[in-house]
Coordinates of C-alpha atoms in Angstrom, one line a residue:
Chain V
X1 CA 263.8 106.0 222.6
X2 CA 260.7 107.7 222.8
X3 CA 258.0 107.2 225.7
X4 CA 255.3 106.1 223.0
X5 CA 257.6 103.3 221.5
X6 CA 258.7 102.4 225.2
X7 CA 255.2 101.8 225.9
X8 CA 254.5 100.1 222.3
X9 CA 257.1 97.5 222.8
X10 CA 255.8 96.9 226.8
X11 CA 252.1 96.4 225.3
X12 CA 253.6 93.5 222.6
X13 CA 255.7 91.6 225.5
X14 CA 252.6 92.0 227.0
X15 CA 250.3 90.4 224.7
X16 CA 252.8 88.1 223.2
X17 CA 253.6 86.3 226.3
X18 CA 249.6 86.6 227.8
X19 CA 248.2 85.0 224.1
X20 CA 249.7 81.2 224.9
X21 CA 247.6 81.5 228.4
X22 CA 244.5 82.9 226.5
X23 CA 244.9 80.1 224.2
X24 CA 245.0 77.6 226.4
X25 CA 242.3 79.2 228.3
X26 CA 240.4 78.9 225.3
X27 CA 241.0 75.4 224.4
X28 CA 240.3 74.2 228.0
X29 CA 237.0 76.2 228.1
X30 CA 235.9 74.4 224.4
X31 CA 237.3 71.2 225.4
X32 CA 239.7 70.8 223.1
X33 CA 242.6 69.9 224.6
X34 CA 243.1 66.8 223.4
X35 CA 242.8 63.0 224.6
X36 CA 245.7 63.6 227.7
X37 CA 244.8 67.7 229.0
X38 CA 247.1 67.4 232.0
X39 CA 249.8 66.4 229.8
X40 CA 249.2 69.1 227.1
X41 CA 248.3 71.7 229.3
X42 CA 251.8 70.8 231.1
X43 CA 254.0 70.5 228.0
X44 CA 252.4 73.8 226.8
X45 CA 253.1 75.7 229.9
X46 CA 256.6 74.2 230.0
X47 CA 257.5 75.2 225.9
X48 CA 256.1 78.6 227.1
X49 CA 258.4 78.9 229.8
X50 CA 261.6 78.1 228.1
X51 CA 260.8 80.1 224.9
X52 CA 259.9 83.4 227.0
X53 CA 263.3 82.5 229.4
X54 CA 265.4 82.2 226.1
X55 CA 263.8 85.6 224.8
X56 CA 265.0 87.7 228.2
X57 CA 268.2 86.0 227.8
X58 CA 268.3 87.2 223.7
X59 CA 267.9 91.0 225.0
X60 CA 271.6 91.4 225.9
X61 CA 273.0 89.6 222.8
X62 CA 271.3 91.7 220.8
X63 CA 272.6 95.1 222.4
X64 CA 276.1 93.3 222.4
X65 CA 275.5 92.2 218.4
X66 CA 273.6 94.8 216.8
X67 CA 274.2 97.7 219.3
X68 CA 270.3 98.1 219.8
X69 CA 269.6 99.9 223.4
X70 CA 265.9 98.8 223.2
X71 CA 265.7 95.8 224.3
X72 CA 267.4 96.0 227.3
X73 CA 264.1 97.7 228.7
X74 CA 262.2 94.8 227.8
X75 CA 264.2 91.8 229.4
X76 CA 262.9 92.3 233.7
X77 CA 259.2 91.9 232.1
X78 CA 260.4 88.8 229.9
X79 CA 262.0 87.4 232.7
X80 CA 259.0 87.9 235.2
X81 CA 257.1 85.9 232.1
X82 CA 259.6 83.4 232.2
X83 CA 259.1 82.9 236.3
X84 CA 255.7 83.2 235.9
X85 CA 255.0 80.5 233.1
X86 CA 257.6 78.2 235.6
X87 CA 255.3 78.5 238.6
X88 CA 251.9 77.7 236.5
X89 CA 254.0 74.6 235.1
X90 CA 255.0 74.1 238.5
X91 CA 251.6 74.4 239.6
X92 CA 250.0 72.4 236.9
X93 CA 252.4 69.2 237.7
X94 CA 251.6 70.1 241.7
X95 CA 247.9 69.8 241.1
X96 CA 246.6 68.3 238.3
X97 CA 249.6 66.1 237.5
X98 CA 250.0 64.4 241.5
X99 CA 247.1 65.8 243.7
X100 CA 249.4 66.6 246.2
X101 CA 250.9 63.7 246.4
X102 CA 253.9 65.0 248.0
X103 CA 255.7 61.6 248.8
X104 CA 255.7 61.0 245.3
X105 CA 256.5 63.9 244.0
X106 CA 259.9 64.4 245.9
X107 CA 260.5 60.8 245.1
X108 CA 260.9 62.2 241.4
X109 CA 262.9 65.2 242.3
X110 CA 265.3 62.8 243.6
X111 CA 265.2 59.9 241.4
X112 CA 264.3 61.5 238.3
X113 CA 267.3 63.3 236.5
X114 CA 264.9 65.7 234.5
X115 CA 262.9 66.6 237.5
X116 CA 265.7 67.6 239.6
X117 CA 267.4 69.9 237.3
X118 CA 263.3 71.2 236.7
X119 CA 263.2 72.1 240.4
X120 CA 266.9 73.7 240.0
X121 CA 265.4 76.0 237.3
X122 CA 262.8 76.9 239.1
X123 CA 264.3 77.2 242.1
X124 CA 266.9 79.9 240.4
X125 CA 264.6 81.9 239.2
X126 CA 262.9 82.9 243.1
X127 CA 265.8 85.2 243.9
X128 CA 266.2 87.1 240.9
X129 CA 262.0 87.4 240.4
X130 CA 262.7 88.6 244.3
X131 CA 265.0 91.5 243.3
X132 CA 263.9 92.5 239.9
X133 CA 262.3 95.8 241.3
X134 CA 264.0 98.9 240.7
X135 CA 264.5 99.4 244.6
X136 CA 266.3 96.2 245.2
X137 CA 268.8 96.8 242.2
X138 CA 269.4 100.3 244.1
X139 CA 270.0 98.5 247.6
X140 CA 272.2 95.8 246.4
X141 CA 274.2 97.9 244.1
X142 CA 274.9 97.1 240.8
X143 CA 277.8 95.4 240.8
X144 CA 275.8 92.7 243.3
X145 CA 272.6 92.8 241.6
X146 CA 274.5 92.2 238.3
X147 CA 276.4 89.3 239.6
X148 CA 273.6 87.7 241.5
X149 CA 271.5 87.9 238.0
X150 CA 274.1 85.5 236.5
X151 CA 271.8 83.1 237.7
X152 CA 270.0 83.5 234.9
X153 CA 272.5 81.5 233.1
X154 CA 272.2 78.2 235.0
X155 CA 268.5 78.2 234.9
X156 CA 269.2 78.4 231.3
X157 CA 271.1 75.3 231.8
X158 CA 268.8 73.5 233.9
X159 CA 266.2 74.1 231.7
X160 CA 267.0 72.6 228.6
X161 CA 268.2 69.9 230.4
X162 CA 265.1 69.1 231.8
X163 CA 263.4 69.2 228.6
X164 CA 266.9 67.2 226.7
X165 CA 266.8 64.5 229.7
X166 CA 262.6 64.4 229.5
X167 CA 262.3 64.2 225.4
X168 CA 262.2 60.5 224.3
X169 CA 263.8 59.4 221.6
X170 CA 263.4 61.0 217.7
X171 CA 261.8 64.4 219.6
X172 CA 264.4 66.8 218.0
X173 CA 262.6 70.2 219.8
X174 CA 265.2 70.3 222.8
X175 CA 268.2 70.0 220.4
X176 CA 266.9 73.4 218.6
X177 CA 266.2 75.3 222.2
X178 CA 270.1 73.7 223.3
X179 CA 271.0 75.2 220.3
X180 CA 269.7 78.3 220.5
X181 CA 270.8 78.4 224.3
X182 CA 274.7 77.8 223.4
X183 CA 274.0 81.3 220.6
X184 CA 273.1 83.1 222.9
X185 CA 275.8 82.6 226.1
X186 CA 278.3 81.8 223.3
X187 CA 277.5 86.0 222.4
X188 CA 277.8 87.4 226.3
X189 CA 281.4 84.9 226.1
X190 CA 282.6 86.3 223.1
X191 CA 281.6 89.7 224.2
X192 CA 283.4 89.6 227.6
X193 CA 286.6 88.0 225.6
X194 CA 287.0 90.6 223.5
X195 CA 286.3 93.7 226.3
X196 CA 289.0 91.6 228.5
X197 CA 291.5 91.7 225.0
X198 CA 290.8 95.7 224.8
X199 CA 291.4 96.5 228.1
X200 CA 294.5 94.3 228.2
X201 CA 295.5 96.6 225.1
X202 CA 294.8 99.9 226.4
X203 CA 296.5 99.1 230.0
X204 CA 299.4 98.4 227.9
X205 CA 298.9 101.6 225.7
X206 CA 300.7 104.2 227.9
X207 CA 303.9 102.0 228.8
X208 CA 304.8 102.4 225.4
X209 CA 304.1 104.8 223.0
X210 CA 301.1 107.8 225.0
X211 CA 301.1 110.4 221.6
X212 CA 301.8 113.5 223.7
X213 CA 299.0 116.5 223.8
X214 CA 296.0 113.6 223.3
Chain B
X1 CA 246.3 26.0 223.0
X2 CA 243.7 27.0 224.7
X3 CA 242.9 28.0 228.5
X4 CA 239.6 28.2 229.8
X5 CA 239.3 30.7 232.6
X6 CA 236.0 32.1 234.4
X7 CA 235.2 35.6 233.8
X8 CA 236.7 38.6 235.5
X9 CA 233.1 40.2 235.9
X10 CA 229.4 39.4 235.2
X11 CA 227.4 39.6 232.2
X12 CA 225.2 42.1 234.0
X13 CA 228.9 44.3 233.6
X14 CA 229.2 44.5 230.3
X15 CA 228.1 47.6 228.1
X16 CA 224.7 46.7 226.3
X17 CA 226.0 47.1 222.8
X18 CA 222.8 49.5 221.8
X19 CA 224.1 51.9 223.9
X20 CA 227.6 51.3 223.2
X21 CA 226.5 51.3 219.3
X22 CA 224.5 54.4 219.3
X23 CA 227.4 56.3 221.3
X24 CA 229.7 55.0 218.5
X25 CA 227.0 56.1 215.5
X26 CA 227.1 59.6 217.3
X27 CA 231.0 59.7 217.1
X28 CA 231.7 58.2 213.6
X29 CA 230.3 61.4 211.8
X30 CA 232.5 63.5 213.4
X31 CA 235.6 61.2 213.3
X32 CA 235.1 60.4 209.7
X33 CA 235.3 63.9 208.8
X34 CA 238.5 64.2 211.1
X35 CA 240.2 60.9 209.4
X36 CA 239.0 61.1 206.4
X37 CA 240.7 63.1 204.1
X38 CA 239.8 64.1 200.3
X39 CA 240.5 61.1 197.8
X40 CA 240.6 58.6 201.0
X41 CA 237.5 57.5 201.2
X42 CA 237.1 55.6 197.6
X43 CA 236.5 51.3 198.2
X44 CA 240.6 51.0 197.4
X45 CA 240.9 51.9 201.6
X46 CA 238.3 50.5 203.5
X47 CA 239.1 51.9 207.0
X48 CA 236.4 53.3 209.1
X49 CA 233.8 50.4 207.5
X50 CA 231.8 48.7 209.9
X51 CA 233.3 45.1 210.5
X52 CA 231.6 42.2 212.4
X53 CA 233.0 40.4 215.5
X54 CA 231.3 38.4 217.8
X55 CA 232.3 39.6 221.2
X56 CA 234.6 37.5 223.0
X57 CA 233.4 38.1 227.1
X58 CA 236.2 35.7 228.5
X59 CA 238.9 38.1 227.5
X60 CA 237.0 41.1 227.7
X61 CA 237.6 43.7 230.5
X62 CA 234.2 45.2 232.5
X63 CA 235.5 48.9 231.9
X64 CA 234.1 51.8 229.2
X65 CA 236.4 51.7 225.9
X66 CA 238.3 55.1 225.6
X67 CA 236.8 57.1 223.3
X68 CA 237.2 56.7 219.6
X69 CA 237.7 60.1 219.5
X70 CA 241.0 59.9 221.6
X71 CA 241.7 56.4 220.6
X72 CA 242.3 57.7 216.8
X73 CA 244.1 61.1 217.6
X74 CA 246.7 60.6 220.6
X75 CA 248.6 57.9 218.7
X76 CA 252.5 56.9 219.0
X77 CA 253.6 55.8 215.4
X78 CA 256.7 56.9 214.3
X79 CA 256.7 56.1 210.8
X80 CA 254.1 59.2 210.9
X81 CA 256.2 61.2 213.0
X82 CA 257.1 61.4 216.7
X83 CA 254.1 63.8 218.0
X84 CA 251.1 62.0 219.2
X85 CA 248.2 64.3 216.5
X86 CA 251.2 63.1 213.4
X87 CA 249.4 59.7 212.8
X88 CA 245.4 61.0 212.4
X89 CA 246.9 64.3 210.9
X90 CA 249.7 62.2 208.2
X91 CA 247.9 58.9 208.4
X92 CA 246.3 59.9 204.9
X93 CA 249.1 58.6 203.2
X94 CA 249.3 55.0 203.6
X95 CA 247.5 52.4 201.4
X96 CA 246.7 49.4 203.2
X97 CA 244.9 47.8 200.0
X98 CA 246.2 46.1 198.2
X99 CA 248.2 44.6 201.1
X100 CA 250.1 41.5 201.7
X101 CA 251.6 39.8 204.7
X102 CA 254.6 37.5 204.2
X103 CA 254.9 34.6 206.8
X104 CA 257.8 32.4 206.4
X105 CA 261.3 31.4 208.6
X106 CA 261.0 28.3 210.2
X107 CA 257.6 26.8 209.1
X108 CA 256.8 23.9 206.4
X109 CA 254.5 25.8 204.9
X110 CA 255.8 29.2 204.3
X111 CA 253.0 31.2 202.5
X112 CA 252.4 35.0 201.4
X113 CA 248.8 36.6 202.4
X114 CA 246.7 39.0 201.3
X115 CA 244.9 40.9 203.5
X116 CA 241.3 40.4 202.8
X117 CA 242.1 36.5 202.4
X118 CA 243.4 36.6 205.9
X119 CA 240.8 38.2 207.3
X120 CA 238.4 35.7 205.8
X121 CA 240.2 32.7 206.6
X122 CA 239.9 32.9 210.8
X123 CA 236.5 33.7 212.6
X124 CA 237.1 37.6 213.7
X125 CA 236.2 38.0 217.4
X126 CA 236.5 41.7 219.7
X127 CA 237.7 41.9 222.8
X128 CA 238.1 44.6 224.8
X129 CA 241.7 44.9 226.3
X130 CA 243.9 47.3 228.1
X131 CA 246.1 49.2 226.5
X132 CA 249.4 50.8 228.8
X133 CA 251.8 52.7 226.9
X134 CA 255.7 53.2 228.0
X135 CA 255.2 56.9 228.5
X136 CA 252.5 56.4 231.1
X137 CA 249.0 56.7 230.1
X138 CA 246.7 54.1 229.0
X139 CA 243.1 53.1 227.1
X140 CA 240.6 51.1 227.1
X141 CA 240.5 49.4 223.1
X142 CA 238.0 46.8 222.0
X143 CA 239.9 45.2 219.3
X144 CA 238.4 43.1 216.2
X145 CA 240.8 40.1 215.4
X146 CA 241.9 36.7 215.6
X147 CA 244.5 35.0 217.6
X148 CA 247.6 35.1 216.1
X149 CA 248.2 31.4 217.1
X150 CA 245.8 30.3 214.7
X151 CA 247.8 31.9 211.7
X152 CA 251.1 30.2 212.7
X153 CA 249.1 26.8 213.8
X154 CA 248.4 27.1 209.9
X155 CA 251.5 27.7 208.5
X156 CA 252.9 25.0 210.6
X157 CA 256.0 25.6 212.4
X158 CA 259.0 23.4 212.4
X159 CA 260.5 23.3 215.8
X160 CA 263.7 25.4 215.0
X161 CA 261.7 29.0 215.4
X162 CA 261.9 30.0 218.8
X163 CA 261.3 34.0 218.3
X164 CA 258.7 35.5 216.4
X165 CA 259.6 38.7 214.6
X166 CA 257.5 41.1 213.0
X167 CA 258.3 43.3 210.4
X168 CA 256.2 47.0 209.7
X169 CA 256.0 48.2 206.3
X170 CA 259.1 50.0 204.5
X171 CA 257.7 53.3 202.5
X172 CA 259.2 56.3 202.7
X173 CA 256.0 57.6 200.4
X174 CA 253.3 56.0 202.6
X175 CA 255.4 56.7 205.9
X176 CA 256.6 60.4 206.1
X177 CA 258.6 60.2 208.7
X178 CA 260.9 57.5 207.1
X179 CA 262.3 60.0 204.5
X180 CA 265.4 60.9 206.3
X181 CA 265.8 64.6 207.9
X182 CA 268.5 67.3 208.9
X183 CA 271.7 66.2 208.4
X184 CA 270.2 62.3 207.1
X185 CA 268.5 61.7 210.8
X186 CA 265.8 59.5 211.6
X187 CA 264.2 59.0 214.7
X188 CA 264.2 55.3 214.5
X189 CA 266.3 52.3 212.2
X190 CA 263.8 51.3 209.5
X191 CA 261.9 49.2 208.8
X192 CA 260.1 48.8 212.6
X193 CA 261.1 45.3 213.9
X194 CA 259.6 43.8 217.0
X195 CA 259.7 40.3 218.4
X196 CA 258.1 38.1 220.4
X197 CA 259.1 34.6 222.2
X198 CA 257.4 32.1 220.1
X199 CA 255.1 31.1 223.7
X200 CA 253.9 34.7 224.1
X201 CA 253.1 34.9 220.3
X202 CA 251.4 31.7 220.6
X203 CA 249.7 32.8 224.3
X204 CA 245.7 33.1 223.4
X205 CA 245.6 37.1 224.3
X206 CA 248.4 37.9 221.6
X207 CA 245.5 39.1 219.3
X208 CA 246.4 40.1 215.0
X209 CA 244.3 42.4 214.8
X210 CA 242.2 43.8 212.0
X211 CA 239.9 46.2 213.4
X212 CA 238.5 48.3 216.2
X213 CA 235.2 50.0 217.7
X214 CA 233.3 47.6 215.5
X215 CA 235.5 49.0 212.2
X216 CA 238.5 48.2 210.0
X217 CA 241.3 49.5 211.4
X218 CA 242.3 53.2 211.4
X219 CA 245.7 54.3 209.3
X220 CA 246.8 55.8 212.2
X221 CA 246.0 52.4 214.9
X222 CA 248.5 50.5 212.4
X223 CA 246.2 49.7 209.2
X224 CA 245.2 47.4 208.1
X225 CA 247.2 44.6 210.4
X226 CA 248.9 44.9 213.7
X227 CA 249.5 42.7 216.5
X228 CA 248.3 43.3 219.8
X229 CA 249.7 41.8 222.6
X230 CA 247.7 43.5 226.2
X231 CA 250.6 42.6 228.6
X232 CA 253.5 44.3 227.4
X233 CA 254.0 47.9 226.8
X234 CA 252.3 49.4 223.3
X235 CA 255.2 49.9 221.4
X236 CA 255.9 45.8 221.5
X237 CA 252.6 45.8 219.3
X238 CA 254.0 46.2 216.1
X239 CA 251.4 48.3 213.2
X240 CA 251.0 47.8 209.4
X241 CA 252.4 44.6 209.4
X242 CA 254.4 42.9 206.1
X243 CA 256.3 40.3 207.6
X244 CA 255.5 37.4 210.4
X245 CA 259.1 35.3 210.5
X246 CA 259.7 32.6 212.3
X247 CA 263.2 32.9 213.7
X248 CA 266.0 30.7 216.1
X249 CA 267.6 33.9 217.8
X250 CA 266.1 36.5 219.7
X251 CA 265.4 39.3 217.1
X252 CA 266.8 42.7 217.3
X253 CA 264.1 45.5 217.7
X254 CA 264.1 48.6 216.6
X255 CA 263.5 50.1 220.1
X256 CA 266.4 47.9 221.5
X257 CA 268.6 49.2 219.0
X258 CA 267.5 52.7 219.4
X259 CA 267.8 52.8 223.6
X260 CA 268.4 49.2 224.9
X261 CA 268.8 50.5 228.4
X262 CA 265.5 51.9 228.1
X263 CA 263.1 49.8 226.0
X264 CA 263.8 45.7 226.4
X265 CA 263.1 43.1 224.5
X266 CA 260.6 41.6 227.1
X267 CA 259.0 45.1 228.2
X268 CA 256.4 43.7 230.5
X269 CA 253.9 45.9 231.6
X270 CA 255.9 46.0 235.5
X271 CA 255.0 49.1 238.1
X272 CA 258.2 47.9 240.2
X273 CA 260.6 48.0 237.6
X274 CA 261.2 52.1 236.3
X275 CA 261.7 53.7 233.3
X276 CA 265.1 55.0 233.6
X277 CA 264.0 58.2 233.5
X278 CA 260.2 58.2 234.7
X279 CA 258.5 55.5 237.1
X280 CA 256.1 53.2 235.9
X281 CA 254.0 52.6 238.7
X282 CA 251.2 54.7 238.2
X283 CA 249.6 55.3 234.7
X284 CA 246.6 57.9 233.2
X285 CA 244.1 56.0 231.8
X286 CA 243.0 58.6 228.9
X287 CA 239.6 59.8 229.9
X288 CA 240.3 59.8 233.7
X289 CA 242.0 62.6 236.0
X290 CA 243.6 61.0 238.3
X291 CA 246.5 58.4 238.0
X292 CA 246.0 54.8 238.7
X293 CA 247.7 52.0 239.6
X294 CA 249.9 50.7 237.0
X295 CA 249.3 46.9 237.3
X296 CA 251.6 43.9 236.7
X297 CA 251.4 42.4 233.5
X298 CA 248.9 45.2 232.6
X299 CA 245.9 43.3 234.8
X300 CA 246.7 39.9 232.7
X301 CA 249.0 38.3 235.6
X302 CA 246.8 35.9 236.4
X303 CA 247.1 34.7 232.2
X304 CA 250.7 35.3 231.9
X305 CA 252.2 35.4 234.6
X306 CA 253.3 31.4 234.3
X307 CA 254.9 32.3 231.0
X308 CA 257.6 33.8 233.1
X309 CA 258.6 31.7 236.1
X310 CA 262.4 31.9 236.8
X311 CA 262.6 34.8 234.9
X312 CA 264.5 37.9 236.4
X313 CA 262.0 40.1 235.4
X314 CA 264.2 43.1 236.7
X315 CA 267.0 41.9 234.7
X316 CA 265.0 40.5 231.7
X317 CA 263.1 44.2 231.2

């Protein structure tokens, strides 16, 4: 891939994942965010957050399905999006949501199904937002980098289950992202199946029949 | 029935209604071109006409109305869809003239109304109650109606009804959201049933009510009748009414069927007994920042609270 379309697709992730913030930014400076702001600027931030998470974790399936190399340079800036739309959410429930009201707050991270696997998410996603730099994946190694960025599939998890466990009744949104969620580990699963058949196959190869001179 | 109680406030308290009119004049142009849609706004749907009340100050609260604005755009009524904007944005659709409201069950004198007789046959008052939703949040409404004890006074009940049930409107062409989607799902059982015990229906706050802000009611607040009961949680306040039945058993709502564990028949407005998956003692009250207090009985304890003596409240949710 070229440099120019390198930087072309890092300018979109760019604006595509900045334009929610500007539009909320927008409606909050017209005042026009409705009768209950905390809770749309809240739910806002937190569809934000689980679309952009669900986009860095659509990168690899679509190297795996369609054999594309390009958007693997895309999913560390997706994913920093993804941590950094969690911590605004975070924020926003911190202190416009509770004031600080910190008793009550981890009352709900206890009691409160939803919450807890909210805080999980987030939680997940300090670590690998900690390593993402280029240096860290050279002093872990690869092999430990990769396997600590699994991670990335329980936030996934956690989630959508804090949106499933959160939705009342009729509200069909988190059954689409669950949906969409299941596609997209389903791909990696299917993937690794099939590598694990083919090496099976070709560690069986040469006890039987190696054609000579190949 | 009816219990005289002093005033929660002084008459010094209370909004002057110029200044509560004039505020409400400078809103209605932009709401009516908001609510109003093309083709809406013939005489066949009256809604957003002025309607007169005399203020009722015994069972008025002291505090600023939410604004109209908010009151008629963050709206839970399913039959529109399950997003709070679907009501104002879909309400377009229903036709709440002509309009009829069937009240039978166990009463001698079963009788079917029609709207506009009903609203002439009882002396309309406004009263300016809470509203606390399950999900938290919470307005200031004043109302226009009439107790609904006066309605059933009238069609004389027989002894046998002990429940009350209401019945919304079945319309798949005036209620979007009861055209089945994906895969035949619907978010709730249709038509919307809730009930009341035939004391609470009878209690003088349970309010049927016709109008609000000083106008016929909104599509979207549950045109043109709905029940309004300020001590239990909104959704027990069933909209667009067809059907007030007098019944023996305890009727089955539609919330109860759809989550039992979470919605109860009794839902009383209670800050120590939890949602099962959100607490309930604090609420937003829809113009403020800061949560509040979520009150027993919504702030009506001292009115209802009798109503309930020996009752498990913890149990009986």
């Amino acid at each position: 891939m070229s440099r120019p379309t390198r930087i072309a697709l890092k300018v979109a992730v760019w604006g595509g994942c900045l334009a929610p913030l500007a539009l909320l930014g927008h409606r909050a400076w017209t005042d026009d965010l409705g009768a209950n702001p905390v809770s749309f600027v809240t739910n806002t931030l937190g569809d934000w957050t689980l679309r952009i998470l669900l986009a860095s974790l659509a990168m690899t399936p679509l190297r795996i399905v369609f054999g594309l190399a390009w958007p693997i340079t895309l999913r560390r800036l997706l994913g920093l999006f993804a941590f950094a739309y969690a911590c605004l959410h975070f924020s926003v429930w911190i202190v416009l949501d509770f004031f600080f009201d910190w008793p009550r707050m981890w009352a709900d991270i206890v009691k409160r199904p939803y919450i807890t696997v909210g805080m999980l998410a987030l939680l997940s996603l300090i670590p690998l937002a900690a390593t993402s730099t280029t240096e860290m994946i050279r002093r872990l190694g690869a092999r430990a980098w990769t396997r600590l960025h699994r991670l990335v599939y329980v936030t996934g998890v956690c989630a959508v289950l804090h949106y499933l466990w959160l939705a009342k009744v009729g509200v069909t949104d988190p059954y689409w992202y669950a949906g969409a969620l299941a596609v997209l580990l389903g791909v990696r699963g299917w993937d690794r199946g099939r590598r694990l058949v083919r090496r099976r196959r070709r560690a069986a190869v040469p006890a039987t029949s190696a054609p000579a001179g190949s | 029935m009816l219990i005289r109680r002093a005033p929660r406030f002084t008459a010094s308290e209370i909004t002057d209604p110029k200044l509560y009119l004039s505020r409400r004049e400078l809103i209605s142009g932009t709401v009516a071109a908001l609510v109003l849609r093309p083709g809406q706004s013939d005489g066949a749907t009256p809604q957003g006409q002025p309607l007169s009340a005399t203020r009722n100050a015994a069972f008025s609260l002291s505090e600023p109305a939410t604004k109209f604005e908010h009151a008629t755009t963050y709206n839970n009524f399913y039959e529109f869809g399950v997003n709070k904007d679907d009501p104002s944005r879909l309400g377009g659709t229903l036709r709440p003239r002509p309009w009829t409201v069937q009240v039978d069950g166990f009463v001698h004198k079963p009788k079917t109304f029609d709207i506009d007789e009903l609203i002439r046959l009882f002396p309309l008052e406004e009263r300016v109650y809470s509203l606390r939703c399950v999900e938290a949040w919470s307005m200031v409404i004043p109302w226009i109606g009439f107790p609904l004890a006066s309605l059933l006074k009238r069609v004389e009940p027989t002894g046998q009804g002990k429940f009350v049930e209401f019945t919304t409107l079945l319309d798949p062409s005036q209620f979007p959201a009861q055209k089945p989607g994906f895969f035949g799902y619907s978010s709730l059982d249709w038509p919307y049933v809730e009930g009341l015990r035939l004391d609470e229906a009878t209690h003088p706050l349970t309010l049927l009510t016709v109008g609000m802000y000083g106008k016929v009611l909104p599509n979207q607040n549950g045109a043109p009748v709905r029940v309004v009961v300020p001590w239990k949680y909104g959704f027990k306040s069933a909209k667009s009414i067809v059907r007030i039945r007098l019944v023996s058993e305890q009727p089955k709502t539609s919330w109860e069927k759809a989550a039992a564990q979470e919605y109860g028949f009794y839902s009383n407005v209670n800050p120590a007994v939890s949602h099962p998956r959100w607490s309930q003692a604090d609420e937003r009250r829809i113009g403020e920042f800061r949560r509040r207090p979520t009150l027993p009985f919504n702030g009506y304890a001292d009115q209802v609270a009798s109503l309930y003596t020996g009752l498990d409240l913890k149990k009986f949710y």
